[in-house]
XYZ file of C-alpha atoms in Angstrom:
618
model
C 48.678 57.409 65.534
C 51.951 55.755 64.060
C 54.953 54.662 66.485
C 58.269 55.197 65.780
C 58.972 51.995 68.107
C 57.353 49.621 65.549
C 60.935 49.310 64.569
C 61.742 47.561 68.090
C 60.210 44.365 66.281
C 62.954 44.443 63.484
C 65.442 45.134 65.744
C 64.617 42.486 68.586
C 64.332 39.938 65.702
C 67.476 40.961 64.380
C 69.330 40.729 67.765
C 67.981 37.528 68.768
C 69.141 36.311 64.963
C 73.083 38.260 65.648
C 73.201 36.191 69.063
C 72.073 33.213 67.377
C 69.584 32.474 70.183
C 66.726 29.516 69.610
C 62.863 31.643 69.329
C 60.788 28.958 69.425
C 56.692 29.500 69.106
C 56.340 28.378 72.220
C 58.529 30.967 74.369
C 57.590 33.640 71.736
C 53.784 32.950 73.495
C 55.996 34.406 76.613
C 57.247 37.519 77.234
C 58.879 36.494 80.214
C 61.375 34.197 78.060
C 62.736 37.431 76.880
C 64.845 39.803 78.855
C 62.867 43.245 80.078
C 64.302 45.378 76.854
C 62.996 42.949 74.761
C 59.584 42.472 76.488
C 59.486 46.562 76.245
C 59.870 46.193 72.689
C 57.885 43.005 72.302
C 54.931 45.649 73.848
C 55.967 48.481 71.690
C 54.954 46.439 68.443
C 51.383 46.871 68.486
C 51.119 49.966 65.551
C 48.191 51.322 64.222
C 46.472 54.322 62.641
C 44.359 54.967 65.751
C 47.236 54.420 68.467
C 44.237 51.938 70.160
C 43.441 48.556 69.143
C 40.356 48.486 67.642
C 38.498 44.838 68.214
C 35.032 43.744 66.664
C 33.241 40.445 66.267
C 32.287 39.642 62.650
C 30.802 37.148 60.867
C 30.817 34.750 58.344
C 29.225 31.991 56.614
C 32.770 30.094 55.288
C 33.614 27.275 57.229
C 36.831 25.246 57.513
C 38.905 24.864 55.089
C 37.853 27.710 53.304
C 38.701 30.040 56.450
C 42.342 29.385 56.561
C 42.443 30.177 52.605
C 40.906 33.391 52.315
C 43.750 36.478 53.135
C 40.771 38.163 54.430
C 40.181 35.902 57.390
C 42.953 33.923 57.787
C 44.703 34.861 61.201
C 46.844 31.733 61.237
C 47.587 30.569 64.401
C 46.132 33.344 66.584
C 42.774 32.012 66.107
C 42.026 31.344 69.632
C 40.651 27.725 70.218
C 36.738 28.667 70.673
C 37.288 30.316 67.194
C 38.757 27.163 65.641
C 35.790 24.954 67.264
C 33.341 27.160 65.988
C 34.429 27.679 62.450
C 35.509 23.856 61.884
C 39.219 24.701 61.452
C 40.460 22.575 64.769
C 43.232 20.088 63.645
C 43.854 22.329 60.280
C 46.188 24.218 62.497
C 49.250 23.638 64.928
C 48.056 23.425 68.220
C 49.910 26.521 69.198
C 48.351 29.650 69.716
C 49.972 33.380 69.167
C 49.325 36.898 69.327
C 49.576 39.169 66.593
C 52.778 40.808 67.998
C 54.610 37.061 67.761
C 53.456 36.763 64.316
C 55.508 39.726 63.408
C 58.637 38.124 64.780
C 58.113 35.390 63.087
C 57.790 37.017 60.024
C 60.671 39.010 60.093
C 63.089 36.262 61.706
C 62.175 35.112 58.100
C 62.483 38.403 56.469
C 65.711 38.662 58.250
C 67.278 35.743 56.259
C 66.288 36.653 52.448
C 69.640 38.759 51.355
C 67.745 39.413 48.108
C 65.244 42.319 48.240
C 63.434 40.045 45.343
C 63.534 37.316 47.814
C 61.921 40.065 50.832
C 59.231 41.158 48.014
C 58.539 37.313 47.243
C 58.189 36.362 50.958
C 56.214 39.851 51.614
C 53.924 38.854 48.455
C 53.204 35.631 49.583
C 52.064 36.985 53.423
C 49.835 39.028 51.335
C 47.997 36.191 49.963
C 47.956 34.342 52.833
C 47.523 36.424 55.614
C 46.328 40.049 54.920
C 45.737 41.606 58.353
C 49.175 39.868 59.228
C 51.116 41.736 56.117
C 49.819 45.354 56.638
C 50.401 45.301 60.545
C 53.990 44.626 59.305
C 53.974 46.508 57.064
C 52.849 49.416 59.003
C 55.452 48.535 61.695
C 58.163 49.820 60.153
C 56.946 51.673 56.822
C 60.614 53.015 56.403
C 62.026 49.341 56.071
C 59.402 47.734 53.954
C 58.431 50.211 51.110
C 61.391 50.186 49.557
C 60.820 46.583 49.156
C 57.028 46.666 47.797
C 57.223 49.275 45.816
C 60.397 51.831 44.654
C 62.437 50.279 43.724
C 61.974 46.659 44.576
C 59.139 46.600 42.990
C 61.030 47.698 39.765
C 62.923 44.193 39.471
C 59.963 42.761 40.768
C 57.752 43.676 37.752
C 60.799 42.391 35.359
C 60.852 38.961 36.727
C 57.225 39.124 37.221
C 56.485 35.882 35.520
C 58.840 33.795 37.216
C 57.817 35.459 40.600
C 53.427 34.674 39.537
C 51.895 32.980 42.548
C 48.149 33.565 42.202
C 45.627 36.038 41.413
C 45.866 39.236 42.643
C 44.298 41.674 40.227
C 42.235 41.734 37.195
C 43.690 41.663 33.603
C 41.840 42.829 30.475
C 42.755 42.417 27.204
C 41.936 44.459 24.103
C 40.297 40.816 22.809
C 38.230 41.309 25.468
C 36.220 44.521 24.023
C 32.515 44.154 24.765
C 32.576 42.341 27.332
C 34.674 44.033 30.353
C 31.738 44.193 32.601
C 31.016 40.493 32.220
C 35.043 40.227 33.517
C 34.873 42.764 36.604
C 32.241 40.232 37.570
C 35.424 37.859 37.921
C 36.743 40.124 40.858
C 35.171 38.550 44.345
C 34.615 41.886 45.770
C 32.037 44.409 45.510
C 32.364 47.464 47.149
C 35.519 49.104 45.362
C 36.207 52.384 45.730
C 39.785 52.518 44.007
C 40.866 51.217 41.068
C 44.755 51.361 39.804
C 45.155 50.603 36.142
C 48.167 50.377 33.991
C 48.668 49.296 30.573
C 52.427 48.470 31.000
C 54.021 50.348 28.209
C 56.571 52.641 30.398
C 56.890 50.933 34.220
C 58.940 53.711 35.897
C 61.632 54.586 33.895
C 62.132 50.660 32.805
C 60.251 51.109 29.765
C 57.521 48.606 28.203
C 57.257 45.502 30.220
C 53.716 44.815 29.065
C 51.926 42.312 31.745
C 54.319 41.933 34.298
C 53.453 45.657 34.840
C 50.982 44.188 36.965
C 53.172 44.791 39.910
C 52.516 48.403 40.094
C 48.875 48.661 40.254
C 49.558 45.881 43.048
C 52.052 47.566 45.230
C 50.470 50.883 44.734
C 47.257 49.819 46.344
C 49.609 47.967 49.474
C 50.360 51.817 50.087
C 46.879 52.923 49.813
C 46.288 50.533 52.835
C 49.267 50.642 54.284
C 50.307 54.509 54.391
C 46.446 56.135 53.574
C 44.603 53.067 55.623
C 42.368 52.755 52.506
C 40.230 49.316 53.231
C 42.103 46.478 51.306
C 39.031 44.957 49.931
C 38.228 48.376 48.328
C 40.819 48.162 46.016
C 41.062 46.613 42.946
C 44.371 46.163 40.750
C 43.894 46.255 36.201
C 46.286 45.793 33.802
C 45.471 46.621 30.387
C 47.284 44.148 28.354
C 46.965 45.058 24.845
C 49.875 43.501 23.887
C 53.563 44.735 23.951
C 56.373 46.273 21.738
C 59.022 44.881 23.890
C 60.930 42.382 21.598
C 62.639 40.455 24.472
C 59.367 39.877 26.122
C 57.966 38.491 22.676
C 60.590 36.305 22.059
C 60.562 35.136 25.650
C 58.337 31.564 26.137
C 57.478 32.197 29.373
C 56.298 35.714 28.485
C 52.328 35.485 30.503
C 51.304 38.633 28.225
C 49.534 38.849 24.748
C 52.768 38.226 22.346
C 51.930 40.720 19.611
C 52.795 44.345 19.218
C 51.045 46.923 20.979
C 47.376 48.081 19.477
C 47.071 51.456 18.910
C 44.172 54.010 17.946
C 40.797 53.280 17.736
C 40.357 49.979 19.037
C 42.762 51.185 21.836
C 40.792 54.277 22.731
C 37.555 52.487 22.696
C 39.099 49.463 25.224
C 39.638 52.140 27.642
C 36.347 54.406 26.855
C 34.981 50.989 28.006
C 36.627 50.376 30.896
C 36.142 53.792 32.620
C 32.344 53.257 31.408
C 32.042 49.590 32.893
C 33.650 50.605 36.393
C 31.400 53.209 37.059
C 28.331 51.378 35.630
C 29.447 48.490 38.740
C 31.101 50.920 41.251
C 29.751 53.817 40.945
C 30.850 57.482 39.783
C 32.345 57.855 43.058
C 35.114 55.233 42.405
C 38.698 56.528 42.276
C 40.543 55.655 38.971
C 44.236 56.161 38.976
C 46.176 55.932 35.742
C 49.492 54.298 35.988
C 52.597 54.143 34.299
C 50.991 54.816 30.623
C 53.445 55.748 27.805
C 53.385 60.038 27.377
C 51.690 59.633 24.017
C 48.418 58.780 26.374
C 49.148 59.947 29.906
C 48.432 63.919 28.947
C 45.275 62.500 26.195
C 43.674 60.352 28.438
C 43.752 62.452 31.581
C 42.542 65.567 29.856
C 40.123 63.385 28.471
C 38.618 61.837 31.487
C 39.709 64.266 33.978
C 36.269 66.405 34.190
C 34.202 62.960 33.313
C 35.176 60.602 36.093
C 36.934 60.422 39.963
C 40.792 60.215 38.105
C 43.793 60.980 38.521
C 47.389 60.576 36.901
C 50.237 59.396 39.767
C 53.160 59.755 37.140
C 51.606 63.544 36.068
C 49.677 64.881 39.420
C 51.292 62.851 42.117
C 54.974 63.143 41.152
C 53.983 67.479 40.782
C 52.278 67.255 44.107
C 55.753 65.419 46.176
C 58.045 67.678 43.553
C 56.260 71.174 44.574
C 56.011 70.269 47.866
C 59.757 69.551 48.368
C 60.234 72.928 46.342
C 58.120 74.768 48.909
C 60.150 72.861 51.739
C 63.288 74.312 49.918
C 62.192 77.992 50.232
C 62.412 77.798 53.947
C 65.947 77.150 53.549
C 66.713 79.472 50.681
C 64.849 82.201 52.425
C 62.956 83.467 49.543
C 59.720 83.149 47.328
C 59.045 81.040 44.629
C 59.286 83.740 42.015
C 63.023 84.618 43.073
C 63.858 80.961 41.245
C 64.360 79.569 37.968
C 64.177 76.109 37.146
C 65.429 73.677 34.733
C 64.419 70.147 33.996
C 65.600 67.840 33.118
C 63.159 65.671 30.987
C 60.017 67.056 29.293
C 57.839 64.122 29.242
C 54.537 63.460 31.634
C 56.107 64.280 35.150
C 58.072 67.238 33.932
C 55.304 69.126 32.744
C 52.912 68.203 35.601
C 55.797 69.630 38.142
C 55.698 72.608 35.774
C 51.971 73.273 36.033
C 51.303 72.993 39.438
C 54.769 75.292 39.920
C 52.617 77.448 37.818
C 49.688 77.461 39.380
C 51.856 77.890 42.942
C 53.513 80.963 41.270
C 50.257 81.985 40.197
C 49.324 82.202 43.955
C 51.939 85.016 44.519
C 50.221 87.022 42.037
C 51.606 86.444 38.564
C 50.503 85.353 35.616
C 50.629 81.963 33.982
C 52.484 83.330 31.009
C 55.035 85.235 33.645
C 55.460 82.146 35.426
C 56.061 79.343 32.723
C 59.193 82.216 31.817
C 61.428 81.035 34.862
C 60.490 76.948 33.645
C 63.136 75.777 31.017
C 62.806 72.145 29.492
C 65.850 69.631 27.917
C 64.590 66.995 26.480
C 66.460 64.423 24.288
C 67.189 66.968 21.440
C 68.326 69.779 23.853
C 66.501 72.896 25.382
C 63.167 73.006 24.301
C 63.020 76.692 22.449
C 60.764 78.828 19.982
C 61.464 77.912 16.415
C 62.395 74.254 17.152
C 60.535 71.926 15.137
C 58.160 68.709 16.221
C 57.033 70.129 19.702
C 54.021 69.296 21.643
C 50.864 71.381 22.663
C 52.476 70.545 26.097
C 56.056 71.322 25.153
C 55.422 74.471 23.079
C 54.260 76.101 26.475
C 57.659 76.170 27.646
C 59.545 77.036 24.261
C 61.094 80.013 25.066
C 63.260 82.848 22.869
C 66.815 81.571 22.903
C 69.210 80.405 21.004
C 69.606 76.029 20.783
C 71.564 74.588 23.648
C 72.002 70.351 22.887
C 73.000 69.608 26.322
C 72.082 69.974 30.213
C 75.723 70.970 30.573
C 75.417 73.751 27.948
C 72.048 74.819 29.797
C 72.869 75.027 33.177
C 75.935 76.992 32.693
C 74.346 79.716 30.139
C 70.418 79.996 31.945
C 72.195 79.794 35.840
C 69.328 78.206 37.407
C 68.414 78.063 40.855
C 67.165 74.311 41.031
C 67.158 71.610 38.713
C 64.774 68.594 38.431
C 65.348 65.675 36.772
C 63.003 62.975 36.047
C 63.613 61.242 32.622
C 65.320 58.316 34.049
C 68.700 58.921 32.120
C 71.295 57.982 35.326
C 73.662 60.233 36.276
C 72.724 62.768 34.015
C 73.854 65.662 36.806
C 77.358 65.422 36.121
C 80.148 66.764 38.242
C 80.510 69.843 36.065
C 76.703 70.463 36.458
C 76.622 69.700 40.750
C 79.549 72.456 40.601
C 78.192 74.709 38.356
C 74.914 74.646 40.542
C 76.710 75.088 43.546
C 78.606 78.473 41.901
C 75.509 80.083 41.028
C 73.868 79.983 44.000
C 74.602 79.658 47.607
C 72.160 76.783 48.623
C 70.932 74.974 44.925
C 68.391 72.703 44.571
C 69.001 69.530 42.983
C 66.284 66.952 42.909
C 66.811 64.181 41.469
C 63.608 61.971 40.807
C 63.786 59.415 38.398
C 63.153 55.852 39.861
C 64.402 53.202 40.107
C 68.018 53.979 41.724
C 69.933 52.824 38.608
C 68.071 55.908 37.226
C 68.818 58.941 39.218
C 70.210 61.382 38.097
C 73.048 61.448 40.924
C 73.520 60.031 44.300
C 73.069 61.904 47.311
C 77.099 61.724 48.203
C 77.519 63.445 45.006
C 75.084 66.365 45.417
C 76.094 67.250 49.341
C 79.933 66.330 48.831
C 80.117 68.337 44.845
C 78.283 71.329 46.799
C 79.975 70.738 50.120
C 77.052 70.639 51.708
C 75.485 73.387 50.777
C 72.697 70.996 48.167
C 69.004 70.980 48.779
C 68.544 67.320 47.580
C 65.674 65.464 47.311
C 65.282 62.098 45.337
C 62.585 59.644 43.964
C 64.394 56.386 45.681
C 65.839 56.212 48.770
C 69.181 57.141 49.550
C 70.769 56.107 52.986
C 72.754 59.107 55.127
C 75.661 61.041 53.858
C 78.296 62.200 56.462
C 80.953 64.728 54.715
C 84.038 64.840 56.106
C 83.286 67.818 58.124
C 81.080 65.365 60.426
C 78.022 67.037 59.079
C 75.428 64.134 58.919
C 72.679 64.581 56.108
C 69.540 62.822 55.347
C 68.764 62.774 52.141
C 64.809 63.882 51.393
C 62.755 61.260 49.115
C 60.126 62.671 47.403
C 57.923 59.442 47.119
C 54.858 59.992 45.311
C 54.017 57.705 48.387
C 53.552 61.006 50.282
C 50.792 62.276 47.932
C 48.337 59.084 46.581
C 47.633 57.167 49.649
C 45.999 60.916 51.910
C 44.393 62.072 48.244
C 42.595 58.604 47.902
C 41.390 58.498 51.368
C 40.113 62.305 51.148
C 38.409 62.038 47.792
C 37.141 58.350 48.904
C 36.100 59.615 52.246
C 33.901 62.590 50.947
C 32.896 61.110 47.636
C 34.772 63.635 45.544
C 33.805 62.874 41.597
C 36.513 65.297 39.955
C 39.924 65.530 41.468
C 40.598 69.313 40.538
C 44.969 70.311 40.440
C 43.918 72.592 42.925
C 43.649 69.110 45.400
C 47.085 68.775 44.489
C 48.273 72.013 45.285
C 46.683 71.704 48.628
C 48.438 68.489 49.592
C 51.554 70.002 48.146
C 51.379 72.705 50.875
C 50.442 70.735 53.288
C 52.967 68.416 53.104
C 55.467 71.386 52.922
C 53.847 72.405 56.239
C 54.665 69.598 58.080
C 58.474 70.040 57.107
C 59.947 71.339 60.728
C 63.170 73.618 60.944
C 65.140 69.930 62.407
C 63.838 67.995 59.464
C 65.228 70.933 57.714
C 68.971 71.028 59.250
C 69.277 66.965 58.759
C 69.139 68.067 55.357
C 65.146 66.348 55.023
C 63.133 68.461 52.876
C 59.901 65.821 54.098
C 58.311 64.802 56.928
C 60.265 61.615 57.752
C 59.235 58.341 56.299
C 58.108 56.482 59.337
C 55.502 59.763 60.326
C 53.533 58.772 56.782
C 50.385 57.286 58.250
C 49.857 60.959 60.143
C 51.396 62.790 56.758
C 48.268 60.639 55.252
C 45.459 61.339 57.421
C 46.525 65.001 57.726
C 46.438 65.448 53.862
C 42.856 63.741 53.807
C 41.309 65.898 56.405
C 42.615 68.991 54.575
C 41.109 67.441 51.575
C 37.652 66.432 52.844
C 37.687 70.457 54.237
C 38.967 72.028 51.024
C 35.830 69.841 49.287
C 32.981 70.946 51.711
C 34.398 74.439 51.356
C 34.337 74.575 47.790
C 30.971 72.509 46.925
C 33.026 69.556 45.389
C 32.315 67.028 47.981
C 28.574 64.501 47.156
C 28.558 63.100 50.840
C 26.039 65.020 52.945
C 24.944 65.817 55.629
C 28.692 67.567 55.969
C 30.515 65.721 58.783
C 31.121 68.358 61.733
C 33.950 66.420 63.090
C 35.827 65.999 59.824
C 39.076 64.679 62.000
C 36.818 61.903 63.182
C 34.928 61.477 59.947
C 38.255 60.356 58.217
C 39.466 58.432 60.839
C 36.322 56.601 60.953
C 37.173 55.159 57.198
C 40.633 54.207 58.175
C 41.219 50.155 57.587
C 42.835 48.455 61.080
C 44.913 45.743 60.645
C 44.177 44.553 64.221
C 42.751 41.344 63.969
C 38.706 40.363 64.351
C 37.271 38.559 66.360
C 35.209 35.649 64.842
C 33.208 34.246 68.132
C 29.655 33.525 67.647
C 27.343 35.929 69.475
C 25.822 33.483 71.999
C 23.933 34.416 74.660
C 20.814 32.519 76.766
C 16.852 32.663 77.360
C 14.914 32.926 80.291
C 15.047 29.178 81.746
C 11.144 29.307 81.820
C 10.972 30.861 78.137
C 13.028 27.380 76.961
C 10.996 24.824 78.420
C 10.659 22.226 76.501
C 7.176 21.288 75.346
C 6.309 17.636 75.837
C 3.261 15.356 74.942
């Protein structure tokens, strides 16, 4: 499946750009002009999910101009020259013809020069809309280099400037004025066949807070990793932003705001804008299409999940997918610590949406080793912004109250880690460099290998660095964080690689299991599963670089792995409404996986008998 020496692209372009030698189109058309190393890695480009290029003729009735303006088709200058004949686009093109290995290079020659990882997401962005076959096969090239860039936590400053960086169209936005009438607008939307939808309403874009419509860049790069990590089909996805207005005064003072500029609408008419929405999609798509909630503010995350959950195919990313990555990395941990998951005690940091989904699905994991839910949530303790979260302590939550537990009020995560001793910590309420020195040290007292994960994106938000965690411990840190961190070598010479738990691990398999087998309710128990099975795939040498995942550039197989666990765990338990039941469910999943190899657009021509095309005369 995925090849490491997709990278040999990146690094051949970057070598030819260090030495400052001329690639012209021409010689790229040549693998001779390069020197053998290069022409091994020139070979080694070709990536995709199925290790095999996978080459079909298709068809279609657009003709000219319109070809080289539709993402879907475009292939640029590969089109070979019978192609270009036959569709009318001869002379709209150079006359220059290249594979889709040299288009890579060319690409990241140009990659190569942006300094500016808004600059990379811009370029990236704009392959997308030209080019889409072209964008995932680089993309899935090197997955490690680009995700950081189109999504976490590029995408982050991306969706801040995300007026100024507005090209054209690439997902559907609703407003609440548009109540009554949101099936008439998913008729905008060119495609048909969706089977995963990613809707936001902007109000808390990772821990950057309300950004209203620009928080269209989430539901955007989120679906690039459905396609590019899960190998969900492009034009099955389908990008919303609920733009009911924003509370964010800089945005409303701003001119070139592209949002509603009033305050948020609440209540009622709120509820009934998404009531319609869910009911609209599945009137169009189907009950089988996926609907992930994005980035909603914790006043609606837990209500509108809970709500839906048992109604429609949904899920919560920010609630179930940042548990899923979180447990899994936990489970990863207890191969290290030697133990089970009911010798530990945990404290978070944070109490809002992903908190108390990590909590649950620890609880239902404890639950697995035979105690009881009320046993387990006893070795969960929450801090919010007024302190520990105890009994007595007035305006909690439903969700909250859960983990309000006899002890006296502690006001800080100093105060709590040093009187509860925990064994791991987990922070994810985007307060930066909330694990202080004293707190690293205090961990690393208590126990002889603590677990500090911290989670909050972007990377102006964690709650330490990974330098901090392996050099305050000396090493001895289980660390795991929501961006990326790059190596940490302690002056020992010990070399550590810091584990990211990307929700990137978890969304893209689910979708392509639940798609593939036509799941309609996505039970916690899915994400338990992928939670172990991603733990699974953690290997005592991923373990001893100090990786408590499967490493970034193995994602594609991490993906397809999780989805054929999925599409068993459905059959098994009666959740799955695709029958007859595949027998090959391996080969059933790969058979839905999107390749980014190009098509071929050749007419099917062929000839008659001569005798069968004589021509009648008078």
């Amino acid at each position: 499946m995925n090849s490491l020496p997709g990278r040999a692209a990146l690094q051949l372009c970057r070598r030819t750009a260090a030495s400052g030698m001329r690639v012209l189109p021409g010689s790229l058309g040549h693998p001779a002009a390069f020197p053998a190393a290069d022409r091994a890695c020139l070979q080694a480009v070709r990536v995709c999910h199925s290790g095999t290029s996978r080459k079909g003729s298709v068809s279609t009735k657009k003709r000219g101009y319109d070809i080289t303006r539709n993402p879907h088709l475009n292939k640029g200058m590969a089109f070979t020259l019978e192609e270009r004949l036959q569709l009318g686009i001869h002379g709209l093109l150079p006359p220059c013809f290249l594979s889709q290995d040299v288009q890579v290079l060319r690409v990241m020659k140009s990659y190569e020069t942006r300094v500016n990882p808004l600059d990379k997401y811009i370029l990236l962005m704009t392959l997308q809309d030209r080019n889409e076959k072209l964008f995932y096969r680089l993309l899935t090239s090197d997955i490690e280099e680009f995700m950081p860039i189109v999504y976490t936590p590029t995408v982050g400053l991306a969706c801040q400037q995300y007026g100024l960086a507005f090209r054209r169209p690439r997902g559907l936005f609703i407003t609440i004025h548009d109540r009554g009438h949101i099936a008439t607008m998913l008729n905008s939307w060119p495609e048909d066949d969706i089977k995963a939808i990613v809707v936001t309403d902007g109000e808390r874009i990772l821990g950057l807070g309300d950004l209203g419509s620009y928080g269209m860049g989430i539901p955007v790069g989120k679906l690039a990793l459905y396609t590019a990590c899960g190998g969900v089909r492009p034009t099955q996805c389908l990008p919303v932003l609920l733009d009911v207005g924003t509370d964010n005064q800089a945005l409303l003072n701003d001119p070139l705001y592209i949002g509603l500029k009033h305050n948020r609408v609440r209540g009622k008419e709120y509820d009934e804008l998404i009531d319609e929405f869910m009911q609209a999609v599945t009137d169009k798509y189907g009950m089988n299409c996926l609907i992930q909630f994005e980035d909603f503010a914790n006043s609606n995350a837990f209500r509108i999940l809970n709500k839906y959950r048992n109604r429609y195919c949904t899920f919560n990313d920010d609630i179930q997918g940042t548990a899923s990555v979180a447990v899994a990395g936990i489970l990863a941990a207890l191969k290290i610590t030697k133990n089970t998951l009911l010798d530990h005690t945990v404290v978070f940091q944070g109490a809002g949406e992903a908190a108390l989904g990590i909590a649950h699905l620890l609880m239902m994991a404890m639950a697995k080793e035979g105690v009881s839910r009320e046993e387990a949530a006893k070795r969960i303790w929450m801090v919010d912004s007024k302190g520990l979260i105890v009994k007595g302590r007035g305006n909690l939550n439903h969700e909250k109250e859960e983990f309000a537990h006899e002890h006296p009020h502690l006001k800080t995560l100093e105060e709590v880690v040093h009187t509860i001793k925990p064994t791991a910590i987990i922070g994810v309420a985007a307060i930066g460099g909330a694990f202080t020195e004293k707190i690293i040290k205090d961990m690393a007292s208590f126990n002889e290998r603590p677990i500090i994960f911290a989670l909050s994106n972007p990377t102006s938000k964690a709650e330490c660095t990974a330098e901090q965690c392996y050099t305050l411990t000396e090493g001895r840190g289980i660390f795991a964080s929501g961006s990326p961190f790059n190596k940490v070598t302690l002056a020992d010479g010990r070399t550590f690689y810091p584990g990211q738990g990307n929700n990137a691990y978890v969304f893209p398999g689910v979708a392509l299991g639940v798609i593939a087998c036509g799941v309609r309710h996505i039970s916690d128990d899915i994400f338990l599963t992928t939670a172990e099975a991603i733990a699974d795939m953690v290997t005592e040498e991923h373990l001893a670089e100090g990786r408590l995942y499967p490493p970034l550039n193995t994602i594609r197989e991490v993906s397809f792995k999780i989805a054929v666990k999925i599409v068993n765990y459905a059959y098994k338990h009666n959740i799955a409404s695709l029958y007859p039941e595949p027998k090959d469910k391996e080969a059933f999943v790969l058979s839905h996986i999107y390749s980014p190899d190009y098509d071929s657009f050749v007419l099917d021509t062929y000839s008659w008998p001569q005798e069968a095309m004589t021509v009648q005369d008078v």
